[in-house]
Structure formats: C-alpha cells, structure tokens
Short mmCIF file of C-alpha atoms and ligand atoms in Angstrom, two decimals:
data_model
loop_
_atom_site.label_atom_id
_atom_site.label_comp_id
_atom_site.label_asym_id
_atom_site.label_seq_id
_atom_site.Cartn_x
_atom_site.Cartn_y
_atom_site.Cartn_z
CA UNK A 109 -10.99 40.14 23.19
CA UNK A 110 -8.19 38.74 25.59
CA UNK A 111 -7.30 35.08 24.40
CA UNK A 112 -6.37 33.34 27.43
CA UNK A 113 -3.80 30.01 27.19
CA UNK A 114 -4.37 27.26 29.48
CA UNK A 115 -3.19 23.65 30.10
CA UNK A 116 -6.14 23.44 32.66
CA UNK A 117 -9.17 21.49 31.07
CA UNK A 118 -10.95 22.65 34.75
CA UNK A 119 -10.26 26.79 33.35
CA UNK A 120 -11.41 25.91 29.96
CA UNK A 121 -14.61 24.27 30.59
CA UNK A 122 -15.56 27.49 32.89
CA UNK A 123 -14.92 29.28 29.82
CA UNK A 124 -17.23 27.14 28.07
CA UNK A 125 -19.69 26.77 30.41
CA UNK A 126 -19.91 30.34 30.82
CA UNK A 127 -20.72 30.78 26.63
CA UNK A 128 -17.59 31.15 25.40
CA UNK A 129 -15.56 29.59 22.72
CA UNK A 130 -13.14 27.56 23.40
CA UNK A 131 -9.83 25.25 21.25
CA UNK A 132 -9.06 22.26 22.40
CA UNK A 133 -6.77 19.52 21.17
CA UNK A 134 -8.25 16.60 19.97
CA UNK A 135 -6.54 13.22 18.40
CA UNK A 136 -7.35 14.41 14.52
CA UNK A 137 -6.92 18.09 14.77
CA UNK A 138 -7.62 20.93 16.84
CA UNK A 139 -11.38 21.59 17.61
CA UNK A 140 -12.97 25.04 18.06
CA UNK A 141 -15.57 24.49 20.90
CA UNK A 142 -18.88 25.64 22.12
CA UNK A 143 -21.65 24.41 24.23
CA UNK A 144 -24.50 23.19 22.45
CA UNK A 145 -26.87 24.52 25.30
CA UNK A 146 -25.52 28.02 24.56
CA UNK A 147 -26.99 28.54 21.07
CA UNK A 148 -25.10 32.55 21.33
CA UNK A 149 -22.01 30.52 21.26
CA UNK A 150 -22.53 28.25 18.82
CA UNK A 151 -23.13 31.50 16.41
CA UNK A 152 -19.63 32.91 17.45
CA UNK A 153 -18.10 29.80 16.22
CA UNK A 154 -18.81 30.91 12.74
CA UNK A 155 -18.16 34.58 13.50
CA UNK A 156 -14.73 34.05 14.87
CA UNK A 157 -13.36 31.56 12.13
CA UNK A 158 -15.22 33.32 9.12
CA UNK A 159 -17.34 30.29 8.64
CA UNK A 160 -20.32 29.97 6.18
CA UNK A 161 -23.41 29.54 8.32
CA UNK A 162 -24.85 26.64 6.11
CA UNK A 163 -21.42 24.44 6.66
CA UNK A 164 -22.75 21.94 10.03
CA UNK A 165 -20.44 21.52 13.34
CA UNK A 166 -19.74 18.03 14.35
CA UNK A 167 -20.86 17.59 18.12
CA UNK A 168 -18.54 15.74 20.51
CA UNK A 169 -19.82 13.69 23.31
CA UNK A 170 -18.11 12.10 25.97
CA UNK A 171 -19.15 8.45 25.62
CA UNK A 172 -21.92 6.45 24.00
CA UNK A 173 -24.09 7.31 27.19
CA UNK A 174 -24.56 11.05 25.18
CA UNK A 175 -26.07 9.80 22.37
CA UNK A 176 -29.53 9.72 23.11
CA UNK A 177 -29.09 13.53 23.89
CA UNK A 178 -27.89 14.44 20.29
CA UNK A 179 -28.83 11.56 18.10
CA UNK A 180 -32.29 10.10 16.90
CA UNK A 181 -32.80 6.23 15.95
CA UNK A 182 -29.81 4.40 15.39
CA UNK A 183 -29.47 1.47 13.59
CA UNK A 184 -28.25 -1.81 14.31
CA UNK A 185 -25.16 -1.20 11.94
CA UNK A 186 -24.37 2.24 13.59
CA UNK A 187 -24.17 0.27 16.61
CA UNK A 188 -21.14 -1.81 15.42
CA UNK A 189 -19.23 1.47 14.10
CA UNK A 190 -19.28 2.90 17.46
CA UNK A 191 -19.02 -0.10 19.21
CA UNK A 192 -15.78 -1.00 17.53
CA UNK A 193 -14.63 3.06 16.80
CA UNK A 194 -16.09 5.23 19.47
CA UNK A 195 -13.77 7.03 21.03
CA UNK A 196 -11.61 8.04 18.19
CA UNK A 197 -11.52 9.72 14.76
CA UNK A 198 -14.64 8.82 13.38
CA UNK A 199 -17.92 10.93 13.23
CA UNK A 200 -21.23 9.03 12.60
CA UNK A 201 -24.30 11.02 10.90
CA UNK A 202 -27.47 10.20 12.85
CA UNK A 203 -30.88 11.99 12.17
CA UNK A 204 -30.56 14.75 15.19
CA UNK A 205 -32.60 14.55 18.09
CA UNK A 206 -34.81 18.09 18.51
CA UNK A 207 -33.14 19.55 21.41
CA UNK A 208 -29.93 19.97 19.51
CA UNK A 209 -29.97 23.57 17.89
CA UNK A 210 -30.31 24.08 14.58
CA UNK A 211 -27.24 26.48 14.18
CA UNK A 212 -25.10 23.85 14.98
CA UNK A 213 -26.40 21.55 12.11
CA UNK A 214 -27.07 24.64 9.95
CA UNK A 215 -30.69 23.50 9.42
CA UNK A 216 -30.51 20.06 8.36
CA UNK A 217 -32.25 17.30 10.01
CA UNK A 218 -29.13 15.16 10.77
CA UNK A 219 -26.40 15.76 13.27
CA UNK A 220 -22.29 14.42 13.08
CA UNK A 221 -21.14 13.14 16.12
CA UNK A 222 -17.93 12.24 17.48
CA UNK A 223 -16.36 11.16 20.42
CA UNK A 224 -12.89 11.96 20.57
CA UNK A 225 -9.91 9.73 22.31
CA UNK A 226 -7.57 12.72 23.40
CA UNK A 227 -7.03 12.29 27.22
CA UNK A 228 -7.48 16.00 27.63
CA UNK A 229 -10.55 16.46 25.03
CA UNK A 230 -12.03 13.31 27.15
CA UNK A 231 -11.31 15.45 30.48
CA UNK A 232 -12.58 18.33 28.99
CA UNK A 233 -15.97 17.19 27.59
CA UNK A 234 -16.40 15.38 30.91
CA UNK A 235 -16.19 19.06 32.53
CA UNK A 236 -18.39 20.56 29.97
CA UNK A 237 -22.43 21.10 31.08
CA UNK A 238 -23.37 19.75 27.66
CA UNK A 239 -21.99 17.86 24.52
CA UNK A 240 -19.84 20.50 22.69
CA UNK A 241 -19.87 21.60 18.99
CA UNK A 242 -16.89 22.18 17.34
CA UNK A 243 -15.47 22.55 13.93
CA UNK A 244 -11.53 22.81 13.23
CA UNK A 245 -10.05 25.44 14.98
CA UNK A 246 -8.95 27.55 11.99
CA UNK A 247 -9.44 30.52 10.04
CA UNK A 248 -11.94 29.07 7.56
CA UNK A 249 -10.62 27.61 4.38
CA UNK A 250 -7.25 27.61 5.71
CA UNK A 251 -5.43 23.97 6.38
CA UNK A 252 -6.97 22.36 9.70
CA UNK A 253 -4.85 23.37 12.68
CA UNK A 254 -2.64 20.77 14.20
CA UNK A 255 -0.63 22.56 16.96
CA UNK A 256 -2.08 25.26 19.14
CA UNK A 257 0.44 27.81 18.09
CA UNK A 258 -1.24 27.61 14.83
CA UNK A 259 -4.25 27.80 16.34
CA UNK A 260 -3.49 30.91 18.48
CA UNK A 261 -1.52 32.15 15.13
CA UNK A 262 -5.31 31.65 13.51
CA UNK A 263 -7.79 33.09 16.16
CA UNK A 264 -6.06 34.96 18.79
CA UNK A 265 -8.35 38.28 19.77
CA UNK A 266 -11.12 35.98 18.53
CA UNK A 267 -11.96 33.59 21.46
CA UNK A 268 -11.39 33.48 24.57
CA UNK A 269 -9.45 30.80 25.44
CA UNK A 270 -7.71 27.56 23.95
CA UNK A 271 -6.31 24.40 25.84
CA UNK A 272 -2.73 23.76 24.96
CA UNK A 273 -1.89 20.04 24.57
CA UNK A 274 0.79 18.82 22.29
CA UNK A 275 0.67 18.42 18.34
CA UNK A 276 -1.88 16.47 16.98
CA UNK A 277 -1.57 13.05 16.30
CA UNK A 278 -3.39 11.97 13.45
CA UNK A 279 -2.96 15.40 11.66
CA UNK A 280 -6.20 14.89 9.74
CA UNK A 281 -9.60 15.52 10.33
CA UNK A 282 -12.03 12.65 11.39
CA UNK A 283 -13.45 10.24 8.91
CA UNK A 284 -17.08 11.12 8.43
CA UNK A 285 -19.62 7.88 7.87
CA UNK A 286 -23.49 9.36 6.93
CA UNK A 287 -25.79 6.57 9.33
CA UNK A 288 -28.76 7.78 8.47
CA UNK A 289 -29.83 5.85 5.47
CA UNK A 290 -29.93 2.13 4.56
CA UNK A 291 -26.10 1.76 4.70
CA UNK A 292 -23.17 3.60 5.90
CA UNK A 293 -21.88 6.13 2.82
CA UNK A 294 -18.31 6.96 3.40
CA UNK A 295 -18.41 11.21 3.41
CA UNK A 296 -15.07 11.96 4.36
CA UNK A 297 -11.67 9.96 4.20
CA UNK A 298 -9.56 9.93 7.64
CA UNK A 299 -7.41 7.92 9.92
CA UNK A 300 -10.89 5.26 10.34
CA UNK A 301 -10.11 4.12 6.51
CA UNK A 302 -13.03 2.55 4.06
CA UNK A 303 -10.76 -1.20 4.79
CA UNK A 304 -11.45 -1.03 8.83
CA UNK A 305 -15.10 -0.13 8.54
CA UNK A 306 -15.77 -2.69 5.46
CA UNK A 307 -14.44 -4.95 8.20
CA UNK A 308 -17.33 -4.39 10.43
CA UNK A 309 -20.12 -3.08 7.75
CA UNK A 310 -18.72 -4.84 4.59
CA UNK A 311 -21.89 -2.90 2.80
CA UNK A 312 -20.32 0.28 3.38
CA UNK A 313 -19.84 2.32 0.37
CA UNK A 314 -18.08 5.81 -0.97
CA UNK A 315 -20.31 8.82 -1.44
CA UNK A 316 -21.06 9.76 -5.24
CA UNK A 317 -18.99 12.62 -6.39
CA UNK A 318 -20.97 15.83 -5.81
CA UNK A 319 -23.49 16.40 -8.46
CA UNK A 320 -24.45 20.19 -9.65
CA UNK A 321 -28.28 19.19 -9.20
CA UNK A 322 -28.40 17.47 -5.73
CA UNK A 323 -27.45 19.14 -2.71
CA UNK A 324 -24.02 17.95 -1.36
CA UNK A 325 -24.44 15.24 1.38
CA UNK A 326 -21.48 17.13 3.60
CA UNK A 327 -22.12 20.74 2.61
CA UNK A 328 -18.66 22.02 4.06
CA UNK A 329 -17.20 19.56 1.68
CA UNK A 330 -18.22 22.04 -1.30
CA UNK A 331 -16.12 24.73 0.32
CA UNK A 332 -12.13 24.92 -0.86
CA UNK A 333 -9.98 24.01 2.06
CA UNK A 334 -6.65 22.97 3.39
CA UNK A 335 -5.52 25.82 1.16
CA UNK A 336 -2.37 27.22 1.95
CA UNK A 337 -1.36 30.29 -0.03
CA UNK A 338 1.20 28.52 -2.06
CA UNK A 339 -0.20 26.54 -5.16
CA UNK A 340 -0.53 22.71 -4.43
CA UNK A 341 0.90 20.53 -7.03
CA UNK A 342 0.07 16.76 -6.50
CA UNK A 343 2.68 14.61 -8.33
CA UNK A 344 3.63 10.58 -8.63
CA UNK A 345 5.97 9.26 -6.88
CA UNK A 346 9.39 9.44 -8.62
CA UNK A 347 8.00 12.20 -11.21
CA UNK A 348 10.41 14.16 -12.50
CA UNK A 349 8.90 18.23 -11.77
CA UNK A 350 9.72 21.14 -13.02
CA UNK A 351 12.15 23.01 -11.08
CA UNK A 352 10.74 26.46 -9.93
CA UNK A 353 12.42 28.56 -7.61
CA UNK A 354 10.45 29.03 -4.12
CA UNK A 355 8.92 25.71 -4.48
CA UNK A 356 8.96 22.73 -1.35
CA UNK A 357 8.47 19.00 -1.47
CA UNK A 358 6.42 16.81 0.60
CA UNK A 359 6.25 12.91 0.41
CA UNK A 360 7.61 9.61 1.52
CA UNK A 361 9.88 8.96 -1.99
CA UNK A 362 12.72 11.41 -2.93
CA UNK A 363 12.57 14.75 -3.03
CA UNK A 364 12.85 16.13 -6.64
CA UNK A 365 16.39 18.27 -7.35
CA UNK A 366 16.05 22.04 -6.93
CA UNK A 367 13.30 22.56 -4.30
CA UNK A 368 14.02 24.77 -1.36
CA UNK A 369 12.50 22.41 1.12
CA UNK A 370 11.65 19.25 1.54
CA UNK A 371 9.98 16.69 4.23
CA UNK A 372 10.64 13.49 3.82
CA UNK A 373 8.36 10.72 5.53
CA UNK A 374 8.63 7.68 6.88
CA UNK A 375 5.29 6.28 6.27
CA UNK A 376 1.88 7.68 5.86
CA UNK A 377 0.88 8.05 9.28
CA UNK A 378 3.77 11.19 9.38
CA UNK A 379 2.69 12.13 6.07
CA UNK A 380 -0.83 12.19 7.51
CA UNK A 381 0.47 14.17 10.66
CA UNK A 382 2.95 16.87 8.87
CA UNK A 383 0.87 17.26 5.86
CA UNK A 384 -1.09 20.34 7.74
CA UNK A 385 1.81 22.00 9.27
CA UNK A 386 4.12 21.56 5.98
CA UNK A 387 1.16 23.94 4.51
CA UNK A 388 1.68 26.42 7.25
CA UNK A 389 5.34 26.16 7.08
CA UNK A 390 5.42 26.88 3.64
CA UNK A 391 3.33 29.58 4.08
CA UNK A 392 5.78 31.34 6.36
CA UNK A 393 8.60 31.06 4.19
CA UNK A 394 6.75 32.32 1.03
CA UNK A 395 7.13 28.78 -0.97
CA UNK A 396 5.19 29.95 -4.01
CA UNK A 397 4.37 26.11 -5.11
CA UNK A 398 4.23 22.89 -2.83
CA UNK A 399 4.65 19.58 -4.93
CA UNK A 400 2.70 16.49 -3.16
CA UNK A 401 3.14 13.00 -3.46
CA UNK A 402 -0.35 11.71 -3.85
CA UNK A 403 -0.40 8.42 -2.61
CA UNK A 404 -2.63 5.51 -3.88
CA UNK A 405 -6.27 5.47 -3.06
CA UNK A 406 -5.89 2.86 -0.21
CA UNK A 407 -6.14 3.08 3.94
CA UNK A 408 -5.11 6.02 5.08
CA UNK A 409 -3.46 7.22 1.34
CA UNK A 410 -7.00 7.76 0.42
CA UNK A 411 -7.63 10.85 3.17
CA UNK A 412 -4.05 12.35 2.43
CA UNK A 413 -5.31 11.95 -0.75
CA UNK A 414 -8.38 13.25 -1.00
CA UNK A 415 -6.69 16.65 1.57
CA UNK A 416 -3.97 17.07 -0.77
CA UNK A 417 -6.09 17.11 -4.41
CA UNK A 418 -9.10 19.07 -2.36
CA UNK A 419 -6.32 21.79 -1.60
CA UNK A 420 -5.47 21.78 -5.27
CA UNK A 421 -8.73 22.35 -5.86
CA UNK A 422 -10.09 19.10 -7.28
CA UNK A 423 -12.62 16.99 -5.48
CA UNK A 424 -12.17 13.57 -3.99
CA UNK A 425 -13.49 11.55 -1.28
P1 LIG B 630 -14.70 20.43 10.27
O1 LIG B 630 -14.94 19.99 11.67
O2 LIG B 630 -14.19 21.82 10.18
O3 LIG B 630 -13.92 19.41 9.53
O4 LIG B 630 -16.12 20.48 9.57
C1 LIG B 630 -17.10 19.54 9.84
C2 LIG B 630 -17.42 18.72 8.64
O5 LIG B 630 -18.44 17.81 9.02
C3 LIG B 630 -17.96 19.54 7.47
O6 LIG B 630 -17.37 19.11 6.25
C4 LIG B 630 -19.45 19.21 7.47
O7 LIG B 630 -20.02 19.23 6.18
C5 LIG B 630 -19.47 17.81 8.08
N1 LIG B 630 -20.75 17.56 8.77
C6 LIG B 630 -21.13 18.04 9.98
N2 LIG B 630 -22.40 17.67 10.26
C7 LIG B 630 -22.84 16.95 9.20
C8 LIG B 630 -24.08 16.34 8.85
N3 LIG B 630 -25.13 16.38 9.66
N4 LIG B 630 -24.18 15.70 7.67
C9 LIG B 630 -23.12 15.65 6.82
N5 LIG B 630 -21.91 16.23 7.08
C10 LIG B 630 -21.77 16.89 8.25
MG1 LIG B 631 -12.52 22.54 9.06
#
C-alpha cells in the first residue's frame, strides 16, 4: 500500500471518509485514525499497528455537540471535566451509546472520548463524516509517536495516508478519567494532572493497582509499552550510575559521567515532550541502556513517571 503525505486536512479526511486509515497530529501524540461509521476500518487499525483486538480506541469528537452520538448518561461531575478540559488532553470514560461499534471499544460497554485542541486535528475531525477512532499512531508496544517522521518510520506501506503537522506538544498521551461510576478514577496520568481535576472534582481518586483477579479497568494498560529496545533504567536525581558503555541520559539534573548521550531539560513540560523521541533516538544509535530521572509523583512528574517505570516494565498510574 502507497502511504501518501499530506499537510491538507481537506485530502486526509477523503481518505478517511472513503475507509481508510489515516495519522494525524494531535496536541498529546500522534493519533492513528478511522471513521467510526466504517467498522472495516476500525479493524485495520489493529491490523496495521499489530494491536491486540481486546485493547479499546479512544474516539475523538469535534466538540461537546458529539457527545450524545458516542456517549450514554453523563453525570453532573463529567459535565465540569469537560466543561473546564474539553478540548485538550483529557479522555473521559462514559458508558457508550449503541451505535458506536463494538470493535472500537473491543466489547466493553464503555467508550473513551476525547476532544483534541490541535488546530489541524480540530480541522480535520470537522471534515470527517463521523467522530473518529484512533489509538497512537505506532507500531504497537513501541513508544507513542510524537513527530510524523516517526510515524511514517512506524507504518509506512501500512496506511494510506498521514497529516504532517509539526512535533507534538505535550509528548504524552492524554490523561484518561473512567466517568462511569460514582466518581471520577484517575486511569491514566497525562498533561490534565490528578491537582487540576481535584480542583474541579476534589473526589477524584487514583485507580487501584491492577489486581490478578479483576479485569484491568484500561485493558491496554496491561500491555508493555513505551518500550524502546534499549533497557530503561529509572534513577534519582543526582544518583551516582554505573557507567556502561552505549548507555544515554535523560533528565532535568546532571547527566551522570561516562554516558554517550545525554538530554538535558529545562523543566518537565520538555521532559514530557522529548521523553518519546529520546526513546527513538536511542534506538537509532544502538544505546544499549537509557538511565531516567524519575521525577516525584506530582503534576505532570506523575505521567513521565508512570511512562518511564511502565517502559521499565513496572506498573504505575
Ligand atoms: P492509546 O490511544 O494507544 O494510548 O490507547 C488508548 C488507551 O485508552 C488504552 O490504554 C485503553 O485501555 C484506554 N481506553 C480506551 N477506551 C477505554 C475504555 N472504554 N475504558 C477504559 N480505558 C479505555
Ligand atoms: Mg498507544
């Protein structure tokens, strides 16, 4: 399959209009579209990025005027999440309304939904014939993609077209709040941090840790990912490592003697943006171990966080 690269929200839309699947950029990181009227598309999300089919899509809509078309009853503290966050990078978990297919929610009875602040995801989904589903446009497993040259790098010859805009900004993937129940349960860490929406639902709480007997609230959260090749290593600020040839640094303190490459940031919010693309960097230049700063469990430290100790393979939220 031809992968054809566009600026033109107006060529991708006909793309997904037509069934197709389509990456676009959105604020967090890149998203991996298809129509949710186009159920045959939907499916080819999974097929092209190698995607277990029990691991839901998030659906984007263009505005709060969508949400009766994706979204059952929403609740009165729902209303002040999106009120106060919609559009940006937060998804809210409704119980799905019956039209929306259950490939894209792999069979369970609630639906994530998003609406996304990128100007040209915004132009895009106003173009589209339907709200769109759409995962992180990556190979599955591998870190989100944040540019679309890593994109393309990812899934060329398997879609058919992505929307070029500029580097993500965030560099993370949304925060993910489950509405369904009593109270708003915190799923996923991300740029929306558990401060902001304890601001507007004080109530709101963090998800249990997964439990062997339950069922995982997120299922894609049981999956590894972020992984790049290289081992991750998280480590305090200031600890003195081991030094190991081929190894790279990432973090806002110093860089510890003797690794090969380092990226040094200013703040979180470029930790949160480079974190991704330091992976796939890395990865190109055969660093055998990455050491990460972890930062503390607070704002947006708690999603680099939780990204950085879920690609060393231990859980967080
Ligand atoms: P990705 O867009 O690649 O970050 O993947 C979407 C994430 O959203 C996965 O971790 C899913 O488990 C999560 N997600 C999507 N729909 C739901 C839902 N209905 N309930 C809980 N988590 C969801
Ligand atoms: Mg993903």
């Amino acid at each position: 399959m031809q992968t054809i690269l566009t600026e033109s929200p107006e060529t991708a839309a006909g793309f997904l209009n037509r069934g197709e699947v389509v990456a676009f950029p959105t604020e967090t990181v890149y998203g991996l579209g298809a129509a949710i009227c186009h159920p045959e598309a939907v499916k080819k999300i999974f097929l092209a990025k190698g995607r277990p089919s029990d691991n839901p899509l998030i659906v984007h809509i263009r505005g709060k005027e969508d949400l009766p078309s994706v979204a059952g009853e929403i609740s009165g503290f729902a209303r002040k999440l999106i009120d106060r966050f919609f559009p940006g990078p937060l998804t809210l978990v409704f119980r799905k309304n019956p039209d929306v297919p259950d490939s894209v929610t792999a069979g369970l009875d609630t639906v994530g939904v998003r609406c996304p602040s990128h100007p040209v995801a915004q132009e895009f989904l106003r173009l589209a014939c339907c709200p769109v589903a759409a995962p992180s446009a990556n190979i599955s497993g591998l870190p989100s993609a944040t540019s679309w040259e890593t994109v393309h790098r990812d899934l060329d010859g398997r879609i058919s077209c992505i929307l070029k805009g500029g580097p993500s900004d965030i560099g993370l993937e949304s925060t993910i709040v489950d509405c369904s129940g009593q109270l708003p349960l915190l799923l996923r860490a991300g740029a929306i941090t558990l401060e902001q929406l304890r601001e507007v639902v004080p109530e709101t709480r963090l998800a249990a840790p997964p439990d062997k007997k339950e069922p995982p609230k997120s299922p894609g959260l049981k999956y590894p990912h972020y992984a790049p090749s290289a081992a991750i290593v998280p480590c305090a600020p200031e600890e003195s490592v081991p030094a190991v040839p081929c190894s790279a640094y990432i973090g806002i303190g110093e860089a510890p003697p003797g690794v090969e490459k380092a990226k040094l940031c200013r703040d979180l919010r470029e930790y949160a943006r480079e974190l991704f693309s330091f992976f796939r960097q890395c990865d190109d230049q055969n660093i055998r171990v990455i050491y990460c700063e972890l930062p503390e469990n607070h704002g947006l430290g708690r999603a680099i966080r939780d990204r950085i100790l879920r690609a060393a393979g231990s859980y967080q939220c």
